Amino acid sequence: MTKVLVATEKPFAKAAVDQIKTIVENAGFDFALLEKYNDKSALLEAVKDATAMIVRSDDVNADVVRAAKNLKIVVRAGAGYDNLDLDACTANNVVAMNTPGQNSNAVAELVFGMLISMVRNAYNGTAGTELRGKKIGIHAYGNVGIYVAKIAKGMGMEVYAFDPFVSADKIKADGVTPLDTVEELYSTCQYVSLHIPATEKTKESINYALLNRMPKGAVLINTARKEVIHADIVKLMKDRSDFAYISDIMPDNKDDFAPFEGRYFFTPKKMGAQTAEANINAGVAAANQIVDYLKNGNTTYKVN
Ligand code: 3PG
C-alpha cells in the first residue's frame, strides 16, 4: 500500500481535496484525509502507515517524522516550511518539499484587504485615508512581494523593496525602487509589508528600532510569520499613537494589544492562503510533486 495522507488542521477547500484525491488515485496510490484534528495523537496515528504527506502549517516535528515509519516524502502545500523539522526528515530519509508561488496571489490580495480596512477605520463611519500616492515598502521581494508590488502599482502607490537576495535590476524592471538597506526601507515607507521567512536570522528582527524609523501614520502589515516580530512592538505602539499593526498571524501576546483599539487587527486563523484558488494551486502542485517523486524520483522543490 502507498498511502498519501493529507493532514491539514486548517482544511483545504473541498474542490482542492477532490483534485488531490483524483491525482493520487489515478497514480495508483491510496488517499487518506485527516482534517481539523484537535490533538497531536490523531496526527501521530494517521502518519503511522503513510508513504507521503501533504500538510499546510501543520507541525511536522521529530515525533511525527519518527512515528511515520514508511514516510518517504512530505510536501508543505505552501511557501514557508518552518513547520517542518528538516533535520528529522533528513535523518529519517524523508524528502521535504514546498510548493513555492502557488498561493502567493492570495496572500498579496489579503495584504490590501487588511490594509484598506485599517486606513478606512474598519468602515466605522469616520473619514479614513487613501493609498494612492502613498509609499509602500516590500520587505523581501519573493513570490508574494512581486504580487504585492503589482497590486500597489495598480493602486497608484509608490513602491519600494528591500531584498539582499534579489538583484536591483530585477526589482527595477518591475517599476519598483530597490533600496540598499532595510533601515532605508522602513525610514522611507509609511506602509511596510513583510514577506520574510521565519529563520534563526529573521526571528524577532522586526524590532522597536527598525519600526520606529517609519514615517507618521505607519502601518506594518504582516502576512509572513509571527516569529519575526519582536515583542517590543508593544512598547512602540504605546510610544507612538500613530502606529498600526495588522497581522494575518495572531501574536502569542495578543492581549497586550488590547489598549490600542483601532490600531491593530489580527485574523483569528491564518487566512492569507485560504482561497479556493490557492488551495487548489498548492494542493494540486503538492500531489503532483509526490507522484513525480515516488514514480520518477524528481526532487525539484526539495528543501532538505
Ligand atoms: C505559506 O507559507 O504558504 C502561507 O503562510 C500559508 O500557510 P497556510 O497553508 O497554513 O495557510
Tab-separated table of N, CA, C and O in Angstrom, residues 145-236:
chain	number	residue	atom	x	y	z
A	145	GLY	N	5.858	39.140	-2.611
A	145	GLY	CA	6.255	40.538	-2.765
A	145	GLY	C	6.009	41.056	-4.185
A	145	GLY	O	5.581	42.198	-4.370
A	146	ILE	N	6.256	40.216	-5.158
A	146	ILE	CA	6.057	40.616	-6.558
A	146	ILE	C	4.570	40.929	-6.817
A	146	ILE	O	4.232	41.936	-7.446
A	147	TYR	N	3.683	40.076	-6.291
A	147	TYR	CA	2.242	40.352	-6.457
A	147	TYR	C	1.830	41.608	-5.692
A	147	TYR	O	1.018	42.396	-6.170
A	148	VAL	N	2.397	41.796	-4.504
A	148	VAL	CA	2.064	42.993	-3.718
A	148	VAL	C	2.457	44.235	-4.518
A	148	VAL	O	1.708	45.215	-4.599
A	149	ALA	N	3.636	44.182	-5.145
A	149	ALA	CA	4.104	45.325	-5.941
A	149	ALA	C	3.139	45.620	-7.088
A	149	ALA	O	2.788	46.782	-7.328
A	150	LYS	N	2.714	44.579	-7.784
A	150	LYS	CA	1.801	44.773	-8.927
A	150	LYS	C	0.501	45.430	-8.494
A	150	LYS	O	0.002	46.356	-9.137
A	151	ILE	N	-0.055	44.934	-7.402
A	151	ILE	CA	-1.332	45.487	-6.921
A	151	ILE	C	-1.121	46.931	-6.472
A	151	ILE	O	-1.914	47.824	-6.800
A	152	ALA	N	-0.037	47.176	-5.736
A	152	ALA	CA	0.234	48.521	-5.215
A	152	ALA	C	0.401	49.516	-6.361
A	152	ALA	O	-0.087	50.650	-6.305
A	153	LYS	N	1.098	49.087	-7.396
A	153	LYS	CA	1.289	49.976	-8.550
A	153	LYS	C	-0.057	50.269	-9.209
A	153	LYS	O	-0.334	51.402	-9.610
A	154	GLY	N	-0.885	49.255	-9.312
A	154	GLY	CA	-2.226	49.444	-9.882
A	154	GLY	C	-3.042	50.450	-9.087
A	154	GLY	O	-3.925	51.116	-9.625
A	155	MET	N	-2.743	50.548	-7.800
A	155	MET	CA	-3.477	51.483	-6.938
A	155	MET	C	-2.815	52.852	-6.905
A	155	MET	O	-3.250	53.728	-6.161
A	156	GLY	N	-1.755	53.020	-7.686
A	156	GLY	CA	-1.100	54.334	-7.757
A	156	GLY	C	-0.180	54.614	-6.589
A	156	GLY	O	0.118	55.777	-6.274
A	157	MET	N	0.306	53.569	-5.937
A	157	MET	CA	1.236	53.780	-4.815
A	157	MET	C	2.670	53.854	-5.339
A	157	MET	O	2.978	53.363	-6.420
A	158	GLU	N	3.548	54.463	-4.537
A	158	GLU	CA	4.991	54.422	-4.822
A	158	GLU	C	5.525	53.167	-4.159
A	158	GLU	O	5.335	52.985	-2.943
A	159	VAL	N	6.196	52.325	-4.936
A	159	VAL	CA	6.575	51.016	-4.394
A	159	VAL	C	8.088	50.885	-4.257
A	159	VAL	O	8.834	51.128	-5.207
A	160	TYR	N	8.519	50.495	-3.064
A	160	TYR	CA	9.938	50.283	-2.738
A	160	TYR	C	10.121	48.841	-2.270
A	160	TYR	O	9.175	48.229	-1.753
A	161	ALA	N	11.326	48.321	-2.455
A	161	ALA	CA	11.577	46.963	-1.968
A	161	ALA	C	12.988	46.844	-1.431
A	161	ALA	O	13.909	47.505	-1.920
A	162	PHE	N	13.122	45.995	-0.418
A	162	PHE	CA	14.452	45.629	0.070
A	162	PHE	C	14.546	44.118	0.061
A	162	PHE	O	13.706	43.431	0.657
A	163	ASP	N	15.537	43.605	-0.657
A	163	ASP	CA	15.791	42.163	-0.664
A	163	ASP	C	17.225	41.915	-1.089
A	163	ASP	O	17.571	42.057	-2.259
A	164	PRO	N	18.088	41.554	-0.129
A	164	PRO	CA	19.508	41.364	-0.462
A	164	PRO	C	19.744	40.179	-1.394
A	164	PRO	O	20.828	40.043	-1.947
A	165	PHE	N	18.727	39.324	-1.567
A	165	PHE	CA	18.901	38.139	-2.417
A	165	PHE	C	18.375	38.336	-3.839
A	165	PHE	O	18.419	37.424	-4.658
A	166	VAL	N	17.824	39.513	-4.124
A	166	VAL	CA	17.277	39.773	-5.465
A	166	VAL	C	18.025	40.967	-6.047
A	166	VAL	O	18.227	41.974	-5.353
A	167	SER	N	18.403	40.863	-7.316
A	167	SER	CA	19.200	41.948	-7.898
A	167	SER	C	18.362	43.215	-8.062
A	167	SER	O	17.151	43.149	-8.339
A	168	ALA	N	19.042	44.345	-7.896
A	168	ALA	CA	18.365	45.640	-8.032
A	168	ALA	C	17.764	45.769	-9.428
A	168	ALA	O	16.677	46.345	-9.602
A	169	ASP	N	18.427	45.213	-10.428
A	169	ASP	CA	17.924	45.314	-11.806
A	169	ASP	C	16.590	44.601	-11.967
A	169	ASP	O	15.686	45.073	-12.650
A	170	LYS	N	16.470	43.461	-11.336
A	170	LYS	CA	15.204	42.711	-11.439
A	170	LYS	C	14.059	43.505	-10.786
A	170	LYS	O	12.959	43.598	-11.311
A	171	ILE	N	14.376	44.100	-9.637
A	171	ILE	CA	13.353	44.876	-8.923
A	171	ILE	C	12.966	46.102	-9.755
A	171	ILE	O	11.784	46.405	-9.944
A	172	LYS	N	13.982	46.763	-10.291
A	172	LYS	CA	13.746	47.962	-11.119
A	172	LYS	C	12.910	47.627	-12.343
A	172	LYS	O	12.068	48.412	-12.776
A	173	ALA	N	13.158	46.442	-12.930
A	173	ALA	CA	12.439	46.039	-14.140
A	173	ALA	C	10.928	45.968	-13.893
A	173	ALA	O	10.126	46.089	-14.822
A	174	ASP	N	10.534	45.789	-12.630
A	174	ASP	CA	9.107	45.747	-12.283
A	174	ASP	C	8.569	47.138	-11.944
A	174	ASP	O	7.428	47.275	-11.467
A	175	GLY	N	9.393	48.169	-12.139
A	175	GLY	CA	8.947	49.528	-11.825
A	175	GLY	C	8.943	49.794	-10.328
A	175	GLY	O	8.216	50.662	-9.833
A	176	VAL	N	9.729	49.010	-9.595
A	176	VAL	CA	9.806	49.148	-8.139
A	176	VAL	C	11.188	49.713	-7.807
A	176	VAL	O	12.179	49.361	-8.461
A	177	THR	N	11.256	50.576	-6.781
A	177	THR	CA	12.548	51.156	-6.403
A	177	THR	C	13.248	50.267	-5.386
A	177	THR	O	12.737	50.076	-4.274
A	178	PRO	N	14.419	49.730	-5.762
A	178	PRO	CA	15.145	48.897	-4.793
A	178	PRO	C	15.886	49.777	-3.793
A	178	PRO	O	16.428	50.816	-4.176
A	179	LEU	N	15.900	49.380	-2.543
A	179	LEU	CA	16.665	50.119	-1.537
A	179	LEU	C	17.774	49.217	-1.006
A	179	LEU	O	17.626	47.996	-0.965
A	180	ASP	N	18.891	49.864	-0.632
A	180	ASP	CA	20.093	49.102	-0.272
A	180	ASP	C	20.077	48.526	1.130
A	180	ASP	O	20.746	47.541	1.414
A	181	THR	N	19.337	49.178	2.012
A	181	THR	CA	19.341	48.705	3.403
A	181	THR	C	17.915	48.584	3.924
A	181	THR	O	17.003	49.293	3.465
A	182	VAL	N	17.777	47.710	4.888
A	182	VAL	CA	16.461	47.517	5.491
A	182	VAL	C	16.043	48.787	6.239
A	182	VAL	O	14.865	49.173	6.246
A	183	GLU	N	17.035	49.467	6.822
A	183	GLU	CA	16.740	50.703	7.564
A	183	GLU	C	16.116	51.743	6.639
A	183	GLU	O	15.161	52.438	7.000
A	184	GLU	N	16.679	51.824	5.433
A	184	GLU	CA	16.177	52.798	4.456
A	184	GLU	C	14.719	52.497	4.087
A	184	GLU	O	13.901	53.393	3.897
A	185	LEU	N	14.406	51.194	3.960
A	185	LEU	CA	13.040	50.805	3.604
A	185	LEU	C	12.050	51.312	4.643
A	185	LEU	O	11.027	51.916	4.319
A	186	TYR	N	12.402	51.087	5.925
A	186	TYR	CA	11.478	51.479	6.993
A	186	TYR	C	11.437	53.002	7.165
A	186	TYR	O	10.396	53.552	7.491
A	187	SER	N	12.558	53.690	6.908
A	187	SER	CA	12.566	55.152	7.036
A	187	SER	C	11.763	55.804	5.911
A	187	SER	O	11.196	56.879	6.091
A	188	THR	N	11.715	55.148	4.767
A	188	THR	CA	11.089	55.738	3.587
A	188	THR	C	9.575	55.520	3.553
A	188	THR	O	8.827	56.397	3.113
A	189	CYS	N	9.135	54.354	4.012
A	189	CYS	CA	7.761	53.935	3.701
A	189	CYS	C	6.808	54.010	4.890
A	189	CYS	O	7.089	53.474	5.966
A	190	GLN	N	5.659	54.628	4.630
A	190	GLN	CA	4.611	54.698	5.650
A	190	GLN	C	3.993	53.317	5.888
A	190	GLN	O	3.594	52.981	6.999
A	191	TYR	N	3.932	52.542	4.811
A	191	TYR	CA	3.403	51.172	4.927
A	191	TYR	C	4.524	50.199	4.596
A	191	TYR	O	5.224	50.383	3.599
A	192	VAL	N	4.671	49.186	5.409
A	192	VAL	CA	5.656	48.139	5.112
A	192	VAL	C	4.945	46.789	5.167
A	192	VAL	O	4.220	46.490	6.133
A	193	SER	N	5.139	45.998	4.117
A	193	SER	CA	4.536	44.671	4.054
A	193	SER	C	5.646	43.628	4.151
A	193	SER	O	6.591	43.632	3.365
A	194	LEU	N	5.508	42.739	5.137
A	194	LEU	CA	6.557	41.761	5.440
A	194	LEU	C	6.386	40.462	4.671
A	194	LEU	O	5.311	39.866	4.706
A	195	HIS	N	7.470	40.036	4.035
A	195	HIS	CA	7.416	38.758	3.294
A	195	HIS	C	8.678	37.935	3.509
A	195	HIS	O	9.105	37.194	2.627
A	196	ILE	N	9.252	38.081	4.707
A	196	ILE	CA	10.465	37.321	5.038
A	196	ILE	C	10.068	35.990	5.688
A	196	ILE	O	9.042	35.901	6.359
A	197	PRO	N	10.880	34.956	5.486
A	197	PRO	CA	10.584	33.685	6.168
A	197	PRO	C	11.014	33.753	7.627
A	197	PRO	O	11.775	34.640	8.011
A	198	ALA	N	10.520	32.819	8.436
A	198	ALA	CA	10.971	32.731	9.831
A	198	ALA	C	12.180	31.813	9.877
A	198	ALA	O	12.058	30.604	9.659
A	199	THR	N	13.352	32.400	10.105
A	199	THR	CA	14.581	31.611	10.227
A	199	THR	C	15.286	32.080	11.497
A	199	THR	O	14.876	33.086	12.109
A	200	GLU	N	16.366	31.389	11.863
A	200	GLU	CA	17.117	31.816	13.052
A	200	GLU	C	17.551	33.280	12.910
A	200	GLU	O	17.576	34.028	13.877
A	201	LYS	N	17.861	33.676	11.684
A	201	LYS	CA	18.355	35.023	11.423
A	201	LYS	C	17.254	36.092	11.501
A	201	LYS	O	17.490	37.218	11.934
A	202	THR	N	16.050	35.718	11.038
A	202	THR	CA	14.993	36.737	10.956
A	202	THR	C	14.142	36.812	12.218
A	202	THR	O	13.406	37.778	12.410
A	203	LYS	N	14.219	35.783	13.067
A	203	LYS	CA	13.371	35.771	14.264
A	203	LYS	C	13.578	37.025	15.107
A	203	LYS	O	14.714	37.397	15.408
A	204	GLU	N	12.468	37.694	15.442
A	204	GLU	CA	12.463	38.907	16.278
A	204	GLU	C	13.258	40.051	15.663
A	204	GLU	O	13.632	41.007	16.344
A	205	SER	N	13.521	39.974	14.349
A	205	SER	CA	14.339	41.016	13.712
A	205	SER	C	13.555	42.308	13.460
A	205	SER	O	14.140	43.365	13.253
A	206	ILE	N	12.228	42.214	13.471
A	206	ILE	CA	11.423	43.425	13.241
A	206	ILE	C	11.146	44.013	14.628
A	206	ILE	O	10.198	43.618	15.323
A	207	ASN	N	12.016	44.933	14.995
A	207	ASN	CA	12.011	45.390	16.391
A	207	ASN	C	11.756	46.897	16.501
A	207	ASN	O	11.539	47.586	15.490
A	208	TYR	N	11.768	47.360	17.723
A	208	TYR	CA	11.454	48.764	18.032
A	208	TYR	C	12.275	49.724	17.170
A	208	TYR	O	11.729	50.637	16.532
A	209	ALA	N	13.599	49.507	17.159
A	209	ALA	CA	14.489	50.462	16.470
A	209	ALA	C	14.141	50.563	14.989
A	209	ALA	O	14.131	51.658	14.417
A	210	LEU	N	13.851	49.423	14.385
A	210	LEU	CA	13.538	49.416	12.950
A	210	LEU	C	12.171	50.067	12.696
A	210	LEU	O	12.027	50.948	11.840
A	211	LEU	N	11.190	49.641	13.466
A	211	LEU	CA	9.821	50.131	13.242
A	211	LEU	C	9.694	51.621	13.558
A	211	LEU	O	8.916	52.338	12.929
A	212	ASN	N	10.499	52.086	14.504
A	212	ASN	CA	10.415	53.485	14.898
A	212	ASN	C	10.923	54.427	13.805
A	212	ASN	O	10.725	55.630	13.859
A	213	ARG	N	11.588	53.855	12.798
A	213	ARG	CA	12.030	54.660	11.653
A	213	ARG	C	10.858	55.042	10.746
A	213	ARG	O	10.969	55.948	9.921
A	214	MET	N	9.772	54.306	10.853
A	214	MET	CA	8.678	54.515	9.889
A	214	MET	C	8.031	55.889	10.067
A	214	MET	O	7.886	56.378	11.182
A	215	PRO	N	7.671	56.504	8.932
A	215	PRO	CA	7.071	57.846	8.998
A	215	PRO	C	5.736	57.861	9.749
A	215	PRO	O	5.166	56.812	10.036
A	216	LYS	N	5.231	59.028	9.994
A	216	LYS	CA	3.970	59.221	10.720
A	216	LYS	C	2.823	58.483	10.018
A	216	LYS	O	2.777	58.427	8.795
A	217	GLY	N	1.951	57.919	10.800
A	217	GLY	CA	0.804	57.192	10.239
A	217	GLY	C	1.201	55.813	9.740
A	217	GLY	O	0.576	55.255	8.837
A	218	ALA	N	2.253	55.264	10.353
A	218	ALA	CA	2.815	53.994	9.888
A	218	ALA	C	1.850	52.828	10.085
A	218	ALA	O	1.121	52.771	11.079
A	219	VAL	N	1.878	51.920	9.097
A	219	VAL	CA	1.151	50.653	9.250
A	219	VAL	C	2.102	49.519	8.850
A	219	VAL	O	2.646	49.526	7.746
A	220	LEU	N	2.284	48.576	9.748
A	220	LEU	CA	3.053	47.369	9.438
A	220	LEU	C	2.065	46.261	9.122
A	220	LEU	O	1.124	46.011	9.886
A	221	ILE	N	2.288	45.614	7.967
A	221	ILE	CA	1.388	44.532	7.549
A	221	ILE	C	2.201	43.238	7.563
A	221	ILE	O	3.206	43.120	6.862
A	222	ASN	N	1.730	42.274	8.345
A	222	ASN	CA	2.473	41.022	8.485
A	222	ASN	C	1.639	39.847	7.980
A	222	ASN	O	0.693	39.410	8.633
A	223	THR	N	1.992	39.371	6.783
A	223	THR	CA	1.378	38.124	6.308
A	223	THR	C	2.459	37.048	6.236
A	223	THR	O	2.304	36.054	5.534
A	224	ALA	N	3.569	37.291	6.978
A	224	ALA	CA	4.697	36.355	6.940
A	224	ALA	C	4.595	35.379	8.120
A	224	ALA	O	3.860	34.383	8.028
A	225	ARG	N	5.274	35.682	9.213
A	225	ARG	CA	5.239	34.799	10.384
A	225	ARG	C	5.291	35.642	11.635
A	225	ARG	O	5.998	36.660	11.682
A	226	LYS	N	4.611	35.194	12.697
A	226	LYS	CA	4.615	35.960	13.952
A	226	LYS	C	6.002	35.991	14.578
A	226	LYS	O	6.377	36.950	15.250
A	227	GLU	N	6.788	34.954	14.342
A	227	GLU	CA	8.105	34.832	14.993
A	227	GLU	C	9.067	35.958	14.602
A	227	GLU	O	10.039	36.215	15.303
A	228	VAL	N	8.840	36.609	13.472
A	228	VAL	CA	9.797	37.634	13.035
A	228	VAL	C	9.608	38.963	13.789
A	228	VAL	O	10.455	39.839	13.728
A	229	ILE	N	8.497	39.084	14.493
A	229	ILE	CA	8.199	40.331	15.205
A	229	ILE	C	8.743	40.269	16.632
A	229	ILE	O	8.498	39.304	17.358
A	230	HIS	N	9.445	41.310	17.032
A	230	HIS	CA	9.954	41.400	18.404
A	230	HIS	C	8.815	41.871	19.326
A	230	HIS	O	8.009	42.719	18.922
A	231	ALA	N	8.813	41.344	20.534
A	231	ALA	CA	7.745	41.712	21.490
A	231	ALA	C	7.746	43.210	21.803
A	231	ALA	O	6.726	43.755	22.256
A	232	ASP	N	8.868	43.891	21.525
A	232	ASP	CA	8.894	45.320	21.866
A	232	ASP	C	8.064	46.183	20.907
A	232	ASP	O	7.992	47.401	21.069
A	233	ILE	N	7.370	45.549	19.973
A	233	ILE	CA	6.399	46.286	19.145
A	233	ILE	C	5.300	46.869	20.047
A	233	ILE	O	4.730	47.920	19.745
A	234	VAL	N	5.044	46.196	21.167
A	234	VAL	CA	4.010	46.671	22.094
A	234	VAL	C	4.429	48.023	22.696
A	234	VAL	O	3.634	48.960	22.769
A	235	LYS	N	5.700	48.115	23.064
A	235	LYS	CA	6.208	49.390	23.615
A	235	LYS	C	6.125	50.482	22.548
A	235	LYS	O	5.759	51.616	22.814
A	236	LEU	N	6.473	50.113	21.314
A	236	LEU	CA	6.422	51.085	20.226
A	236	LEU	C	4.996	51.625	20.057
A	236	LEU	O	4.783	52.828	19.882
